[in-house]
mmCIF file of C-alpha atoms in Angstrom:
data_model
loop_
_atom_site.group_PDB
_atom_site.id
_atom_site.type_symbol
_atom_site.label_atom_id
_atom_site.label_comp_id
_atom_site.label_asym_id
_atom_site.label_seq_id
_atom_site.Cartn_x
_atom_site.Cartn_y
_atom_site.Cartn_z
ATOM 1 C CA MET A 768 0.000 0.000 0.000
ATOM 2 C CA LYS A 769 2.753 2.438 0.973
ATOM 3 C CA ARG A 770 4.617 1.772 -2.238
ATOM 4 C CA ARG A 771 1.502 2.366 -4.303
ATOM 5 C CA ILE A 772 0.793 5.679 -2.567
ATOM 6 C CA LEU A 773 4.343 6.865 -3.125
ATOM 7 C CA SER A 774 4.092 6.098 -6.813
ATOM 8 C CA ILE A 775 1.231 8.569 -7.065
ATOM 9 C CA MET A 776 3.316 11.369 -5.639
ATOM 10 C CA ASN A 777 6.474 10.921 -7.650
ATOM 11 C CA GLU A 778 5.786 10.303 -11.291
ATOM 12 C CA GLY A 779 2.180 11.458 -11.236
ATOM 13 C CA LYS A 780 3.249 14.470 -13.309
ATOM 14 C CA ARG A 781 4.666 12.290 -16.057
ATOM 15 C CA LYS A 782 4.006 8.541 -16.325
ATOM 16 C CA ILE A 783 3.002 6.969 -13.006
ATOM 17 C CA GLY A 784 -0.467 7.177 -11.502
ATOM 18 C CA LEU A 785 -1.959 9.318 -14.279
ATOM 19 C CA PHE A 786 -5.483 8.836 -12.991
ATOM 20 C CA ILE A 787 -4.765 10.216 -9.520
ATOM 21 C CA ALA A 788 -2.527 12.911 -10.998
ATOM 22 C CA GLY A 789 -5.496 14.069 -13.032
ATOM 23 C CA ILE A 790 -7.549 14.328 -9.872
ATOM 24 C CA LEU A 791 -4.882 16.396 -8.179
ATOM 25 C CA LEU A 792 -4.566 18.664 -11.184
ATOM 26 C CA ALA A 793 -8.298 19.240 -11.179
ATOM 27 C CA VAL A 794 -8.152 20.185 -7.504
ATOM 28 C CA VAL A 795 -5.331 22.639 -8.106
ATOM 29 C CA ILE A 796 -6.966 24.218 -11.153
ATOM 30 C CA GLY A 797 -10.291 24.459 -9.358
ATOM 31 C CA ALA A 798 -8.596 26.266 -6.490
ATOM 32 C CA GLY A 799 -7.042 28.772 -8.853
ATOM 33 C CA PHE A 800 -3.372 28.011 -8.280
ATOM 34 C CA TYR A 801 -0.787 30.656 -8.820
ATOM 35 C CA CYS A 802 2.860 30.725 -9.752
ATOM 36 C CA LYS A 803 5.442 33.482 -9.622
ATOM 37 C CA ALA A 804 8.883 33.372 -11.217
ATOM 38 C CA VAL A 805 11.461 36.154 -11.204
ATOM 39 C CA ASN A 806 14.960 36.818 -12.485
ATOM 40 C CA PRO A 807 14.711 34.205 -15.275
ATOM 41 C CA ALA A 808 18.174 34.959 -16.663
ATOM 42 C CA ASP A 809 20.130 35.038 -13.421
ATOM 43 C CA THR A 810 23.671 33.750 -13.982
ATOM 44 C CA LEU A 811 25.881 32.483 -11.188
ATOM 45 C CA THR A 812 29.285 34.015 -10.643
ATOM 46 C CA PRO A 813 31.775 32.695 -8.087
ATOM 47 C CA SER A 814 33.336 35.040 -5.561
ATOM 48 C CA SER A 815 36.827 33.782 -6.427
ATOM 49 C CA GLY A 816 36.475 34.637 -10.131
ATOM 50 C CA LYS A 817 38.230 31.367 -11.044
ATOM 51 C CA PHE A 818 35.188 29.353 -12.056
ATOM 52 C CA ASN A 819 35.394 28.623 -15.784
ATOM 53 C CA ALA A 820 31.794 27.682 -16.598
ATOM 54 C CA ALA A 821 28.764 29.835 -17.342
ATOM 55 C CA VAL A 822 25.997 28.438 -15.135
ATOM 56 C CA SER A 823 22.426 29.286 -14.162
ATOM 57 C CA ILE A 824 19.924 27.487 -11.940
ATOM 58 C CA LYS A 825 16.218 27.858 -12.691
ATOM 59 C CA MET A 826 13.143 26.572 -10.883
ATOM 60 C CA ALA A 827 9.845 25.567 -12.471
ATOM 61 C CA GLY A 828 6.330 26.357 -11.325
ATOM 62 C CA MET A 829 3.300 24.101 -11.628
ATOM 63 C CA GLU A 830 2.888 24.852 -15.332
ATOM 64 C CA ASN A 831 6.342 23.362 -15.889
ATOM 65 C CA THR A 832 7.305 25.474 -18.903
ATOM 66 C CA ARG A 833 10.516 27.333 -19.627
ATOM 67 C CA GLU A 834 8.579 30.607 -19.611
ATOM 68 C CA ASN A 835 7.680 29.996 -15.958
ATOM 69 C CA THR A 836 11.128 29.391 -14.569
ATOM 70 C CA GLY A 837 13.247 31.649 -12.431
ATOM 71 C CA THR A 838 15.281 31.953 -9.268
ATOM 72 C CA SER A 839 12.165 32.317 -7.117
ATOM 73 C CA VAL A 840 8.836 30.463 -7.270
ATOM 74 C CA ARG A 841 5.655 30.201 -5.227
ATOM 75 C CA TYR A 842 2.772 27.902 -6.155
ATOM 76 C CA VAL A 843 0.094 25.572 -4.811
ATOM 77 C CA ASP A 844 1.022 21.869 -4.852
ATOM 78 C CA PRO A 845 -1.026 19.244 -2.935
ATOM 79 C CA ARG A 846 1.978 16.879 -3.012
ATOM 80 C CA PRO A 847 4.775 19.373 -2.365
ATOM 81 C CA SER A 848 7.747 19.122 -4.693
ATOM 82 C CA LEU A 849 10.171 21.424 -6.487
ATOM 83 C CA GLU A 850 11.619 20.946 -9.947
ATOM 84 C CA PHE A 851 14.691 22.796 -11.184
ATOM 85 C CA TYR A 852 17.342 22.518 -13.855
ATOM 86 C CA ILE A 853 20.883 23.725 -14.419
ATOM 87 C CA GLU A 854 22.065 25.411 -17.606
ATOM 88 C CA GLY A 855 25.669 26.010 -18.490
ATOM 89 C CA GLU A 856 28.765 24.905 -20.320
ATOM 90 C CA ASN A 857 32.092 23.311 -19.412
ATOM 91 C CA ILE A 858 30.520 21.597 -16.405
ATOM 92 C CA ALA A 859 32.313 18.413 -15.371
ATOM 93 C CA LYS A 860 30.279 17.441 -12.307
ATOM 94 C CA ILE A 861 27.130 18.363 -10.416
ATOM 95 C CA ASP A 862 26.576 17.340 -6.784
ATOM 96 C CA ILE A 863 23.224 18.023 -5.120
ATOM 97 C CA SER A 864 22.125 17.304 -1.552
ATOM 98 C CA CYS A 865 19.352 18.364 0.817
ATOM 99 C CA GLU A 866 19.059 18.466 4.599
ATOM 100 C CA ASN A 867 15.573 17.198 5.451
ATOM 101 C CA GLU A 868 13.827 15.696 2.447
ATOM 102 C CA TYR A 869 14.706 13.734 -0.691
ATOM 103 C CA LEU A 870 15.874 14.228 -4.257
ATOM 104 C CA ALA A 871 15.362 12.599 -7.632
ATOM 105 C CA ALA A 872 16.294 13.377 -11.226
ATOM 106 C CA ILE A 873 14.853 12.931 -14.698
ATOM 107 C CA ASP A 874 17.558 12.487 -17.328
ATOM 108 C CA TRP A 875 16.165 13.098 -20.807
ATOM 109 C CA THR A 876 19.664 12.657 -22.284
ATOM 110 C CA LYS A 877 19.896 9.061 -20.998
ATOM 111 C CA THR A 878 23.585 9.522 -20.285
ATOM 112 C CA GLN A 879 23.467 8.984 -16.524
ATOM 113 C CA HIS A 880 22.524 6.012 -14.364
ATOM 114 C CA ARG A 881 19.479 4.069 -15.497
ATOM 115 C CA LYS A 882 17.563 5.049 -12.365
ATOM 116 C CA TYR A 883 17.302 8.606 -13.696
ATOM 117 C CA TRP A 884 15.619 7.770 -16.999
ATOM 118 C CA ASP A 885 14.191 4.230 -17.004
ATOM 119 C CA VAL A 886 10.867 3.908 -15.168
ATOM 120 C CA ASN A 887 11.250 0.126 -15.162
ATOM 121 C CA TYR A 888 14.244 0.450 -12.862
ATOM 122 C CA TYR A 889 12.184 1.675 -9.903
ATOM 123 C CA GLN A 890 8.722 0.388 -10.839
ATOM 124 C CA THR A 891 7.305 -2.981 -11.827
ATOM 125 C CA PHE A 892 3.857 -4.035 -12.946
ATOM 126 C CA ASP A 893 2.124 -6.700 -10.845
ATOM 127 C CA GLU A 894 0.056 -8.857 -13.179
ATOM 128 C CA GLU A 895 -1.910 -10.401 -10.317
ATOM 129 C CA THR A 896 -3.132 -7.104 -8.867
ATOM 130 C CA GLN A 897 -2.926 -5.193 -12.151
ATOM 131 C CA ALA A 898 -1.154 -2.377 -10.349
ATOM 132 C CA SER A 899 2.227 -0.716 -10.584
ATOM 133 C CA VAL A 900 4.533 -1.357 -7.643
ATOM 134 C CA PHE A 901 6.893 1.487 -6.839
ATOM 135 C CA TYR A 902 10.226 1.024 -5.018
ATOM 136 C CA PRO A 903 11.063 4.337 -3.336
ATOM 137 C CA ASP A 904 14.539 3.219 -2.252
ATOM 138 C CA LYS A 905 15.463 2.935 -5.937
ATOM 139 C CA TYR A 906 14.118 6.371 -6.811
ATOM 140 C CA PHE A 907 14.771 8.753 -3.932
ATOM 141 C CA ASP A 908 18.181 9.938 -2.723
ATOM 142 C CA LYS A 909 19.554 12.349 -0.159
ATOM 143 C CA THR A 910 22.346 13.178 -2.598
ATOM 144 C CA ILE A 911 22.743 13.134 -6.383
ATOM 145 C CA SER A 912 26.120 13.138 -8.139
ATOM 146 C CA LEU A 913 26.393 13.373 -11.935
ATOM 147 C CA SER A 914 29.544 13.489 -14.068
ATOM 148 C CA PHE A 915 29.787 14.621 -17.689
ATOM 149 C CA ASN A 916 32.259 13.868 -20.450
ATOM 150 C CA GLU A 917 33.944 16.603 -22.470
ATOM 151 C CA ASP A 918 31.444 16.390 -25.326
ATOM 152 C CA PHE A 919 28.351 16.789 -23.156
ATOM 153 C CA THR A 920 26.357 20.024 -23.598
ATOM 154 C CA ASP A 921 22.708 19.173 -22.802
ATOM 155 C CA TYR A 922 22.785 20.098 -19.108
ATOM 156 C CA GLN A 923 19.357 21.744 -19.319
ATOM 157 C CA ASN A 924 17.804 18.415 -20.328
ATOM 158 C CA ILE A 925 18.395 16.878 -16.920
ATOM 159 C CA TRP A 926 15.730 17.920 -14.434
ATOM 160 C CA TYR A 927 16.191 17.698 -10.693
ATOM 161 C CA ARG A 928 13.360 17.204 -8.238
ATOM 162 C CA TRP A 929 13.023 17.858 -4.537
ATOM 163 C CA HIS A 930 10.221 15.875 -2.859
ATOM 164 C CA ALA A 931 8.645 16.430 0.574
ATOM 165 C CA LEU A 932 8.597 12.674 1.150
ATOM 166 C CA ASN A 933 8.846 12.783 4.942
ATOM 167 C CA LEU A 934 5.983 15.263 5.101
ATOM 168 C CA TYR A 935 3.873 13.094 2.821
ATOM 169 C CA GLU A 936 4.460 9.961 4.898
ATOM 170 C CA TRP A 937 3.577 11.897 8.065
ATOM 171 C CA ALA A 938 0.339 13.039 6.408
ATOM 172 C CA LEU A 939 -0.596 9.427 5.647
ATOM 173 C CA GLU A 940 -0.577 8.490 9.333
ATOM 174 C CA ASN A 941 -3.798 8.038 11.301
ATOM 175 C CA ASN A 942 -5.808 6.971 8.287
ATOM 176 C CA TYR A 943 -5.120 10.053 6.125
ATOM 177 C CA SER A 944 -6.410 12.399 8.823
ATOM 178 C CA ARG A 945 -3.906 15.122 7.909
ATOM 179 C CA PHE A 946 -5.347 15.643 4.452
ATOM 180 C CA PHE A 947 -7.898 18.426 4.460
ATOM 181 C CA GLY A 948 -11.426 17.131 3.962
ATOM 182 C CA TYR A 949 -10.809 13.432 4.492
ATOM 183 C CA GLY A 950 -13.065 11.899 7.131
ATOM 184 C CA SER A 951 -15.128 15.053 7.634
ATOM 185 C CA GLY A 952 -18.735 13.939 7.507
ATOM 186 C CA GLN A 953 -19.998 17.479 6.955
ATOM 187 C CA LYS A 954 -18.009 17.892 3.765
ATOM 188 C CA ILE A 955 -17.538 14.432 2.328
ATOM 189 C CA LYS A 956 -19.961 11.536 2.153
ATOM 190 C CA MET A 957 -17.912 8.599 3.386
ATOM 191 C CA PRO A 958 -18.821 5.189 1.971
ATOM 192 C CA ASP A 959 -19.272 2.256 4.315
ATOM 193 C CA ASN A 960 -16.020 0.269 4.589
ATOM 194 C CA PRO A 961 -14.171 2.285 1.916
ATOM 195 C CA THR A 962 -11.640 0.463 -0.220
ATOM 196 C CA GLU A 963 -8.031 1.610 -0.341
ATOM 197 C CA ASP A 964 -8.664 3.160 -3.761
ATOM 198 C CA GLN A 965 -11.635 5.082 -2.388
ATOM 199 C CA LYS A 966 -9.512 6.337 0.495
ATOM 200 C CA LEU A 967 -6.894 7.607 -1.921
ATOM 201 C CA MET A 968 -9.468 9.310 -4.116
ATOM 202 C CA LEU A 969 -11.147 10.948 -1.140
ATOM 203 C CA ALA A 970 -7.798 12.048 0.245
ATOM 204 C CA ALA A 971 -7.171 13.665 -3.136
ATOM 205 C CA GLY A 972 -10.435 15.568 -2.828
ATOM 206 C CA ASN A 973 -12.412 13.603 -5.416
ATOM 207 C CA ASP A 974 -15.862 13.820 -3.865
ATOM 208 C CA GLY A 975 -17.357 16.044 -6.543
ATOM 209 C CA SER A 976 -17.857 19.008 -4.224
ATOM 210 C CA GLY A 977 -15.061 21.180 -5.620
ATOM 211 C CA LEU A 978 -14.310 22.511 -2.146
ATOM 212 C CA THR A 979 -11.073 24.478 -2.022
ATOM 213 C CA GLY A 980 -8.180 22.775 -0.256
ATOM 214 C CA LEU A 981 -9.478 19.227 -0.401
ATOM 215 C CA GLY A 982 -6.650 16.732 -0.510
ATOM 216 C CA HIS A 983 -4.006 19.201 0.645
ATOM 217 C CA ILE A 984 -1.711 18.336 3.542
ATOM 218 C CA GLN A 985 -2.478 20.300 6.714
ATOM 219 C CA LEU A 986 0.708 21.248 8.574
ATOM 220 C CA SER A 987 -0.774 21.717 12.036
ATOM 221 C CA GLY A 988 1.287 19.544 14.383
ATOM 222 C CA TYR A 989 4.203 19.134 11.980
ATOM 223 C CA PRO A 990 7.527 20.507 13.320
ATOM 224 C CA ASP A 991 8.115 23.945 11.834
ATOM 225 C CA GLU A 992 11.799 23.282 11.248
ATOM 226 C CA LEU A 993 10.880 20.333 9.015
ATOM 227 C CA THR A 994 8.685 22.489 6.793
ATOM 228 C CA LYS A 995 11.911 24.111 5.597
ATOM 229 C CA ASP A 996 14.737 22.587 3.634
ATOM 230 C CA ARG A 997 17.953 23.702 1.989
ATOM 231 C CA ILE A 998 19.236 22.212 -1.247
ATOM 232 C CA THR A 999 22.978 22.500 -1.825
ATOM 233 C CA VAL A 1000 24.124 22.551 -5.457
ATOM 234 C CA LYS A 1001 27.876 22.164 -6.025
ATOM 235 C CA ILE A 1002 29.082 22.557 -9.605
ATOM 236 C CA THR A 1003 32.606 21.692 -10.757
ATOM 237 C CA ASP A 1004 34.030 23.012 -14.008
ATOM 238 C CA ARG A 1005 36.443 21.188 -16.309
ATOM 239 C CA THR A 1006 39.473 22.752 -14.671
ATOM 240 C CA GLY A 1007 38.464 21.541 -11.208
ATOM 241 C CA ASN A 1008 37.139 24.807 -9.769
ATOM 242 C CA THR A 1009 33.820 24.710 -7.934
ATOM 243 C CA ILE A 1010 30.899 26.967 -7.139
ATOM 244 C CA THR A 1011 28.204 26.235 -4.552
ATOM 245 C CA LYS A 1012 24.679 27.631 -4.510
ATOM 246 C CA LEU A 1013 21.794 27.122 -2.091
ATOM 247 C CA ILE A 1014 18.077 26.760 -2.776
ATOM 248 C CA ASN A 1015 15.795 27.425 0.186
ATOM 249 C CA VAL A 1016 12.420 25.661 0.226
ATOM 250 C CA LYS A 1017 9.434 26.305 2.488
ATOM 251 C CA ILE A 1018 6.095 24.451 2.722
ATOM 252 C CA SER A 1019 3.082 26.249 4.178
ATOM 253 C CA ASN A 1020 -0.725 26.353 4.187
ATOM 254 C CA ASN A 1021 -2.550 29.376 2.804
ATOM 255 C CA GLU A 1022 -5.913 30.800 3.847
ATOM 256 C CA PHE A 1023 -7.674 28.298 1.565
ATOM 257 C CA ASN A 1024 -6.128 25.274 3.344
ATOM 258 C CA GLU A 1025 -3.968 24.613 0.283
ATOM 259 C CA THR A 1026 -0.374 23.411 0.497
ATOM 260 C CA VAL A 1027 2.026 26.001 -0.894
ATOM 261 C CA VAL A 1028 5.647 25.613 -2.045
ATOM 262 C CA THR A 1029 7.921 28.642 -1.816
ATOM 263 C CA ALA A 1030 11.529 28.430 -2.992
ATOM 264 C CA TYR A 1031 14.310 30.830 -3.887
ATOM 265 C CA LEU A 1032 17.943 30.723 -4.910
ATOM 266 C CA GLU A 1033 20.064 32.223 -2.161
ATOM 267 C CA ASN A 1034 22.412 35.000 -3.276
#
């Protein structure tokens, strides 16, 4: 069950759990989500002046288009995550780590480890249950380290993802009670002896009411320090010089009970 739930969160935006992802998208659109991106052409420069690679880090909003990327974003996301990419040249290595949560990557160039581009590496299809089984230990990392040969130039085609996995697992405790709307008899008609699929759909806000905030994680009771995270990005050029940049991430609830992601690149 846990593996199946996790599969919904991770690749719901692309290939895994498309049905539930559609539900979540409908909730977000119905709530009128917003996204703000600034400084889209910000270029990193090292204080030492010895770094020999032109580099920029950009973050994507919910619309996930290049026009909506920048060094600062704020948007509604019922399963909080952050997607960013690194542009540049003469980059030999990229090392990424985070303090509290977990990372993943999508490698459209298929030049890195199979786990970053082959869904069959971290997911299998169970013929008996007719369901995909997701293996989070094969997908999530605390650190990511990628190396590039001298001919590589498609840095922007590798996307990096930060996932609030610990927060999500905490929200699943006590029979989904930390999702807004689930189990509230005044707002949702609960079926007798709901199946696991029905629980998931209700937790995602799929009761047909269109109430704002349904399916969003409520942070009351969650340690404040864990609602924040810092992503460290260390980039090494082809002459061995390095530059390090920090991305600060914050998860919060707005006045509509929605879960909001705020992130910015630290100067």
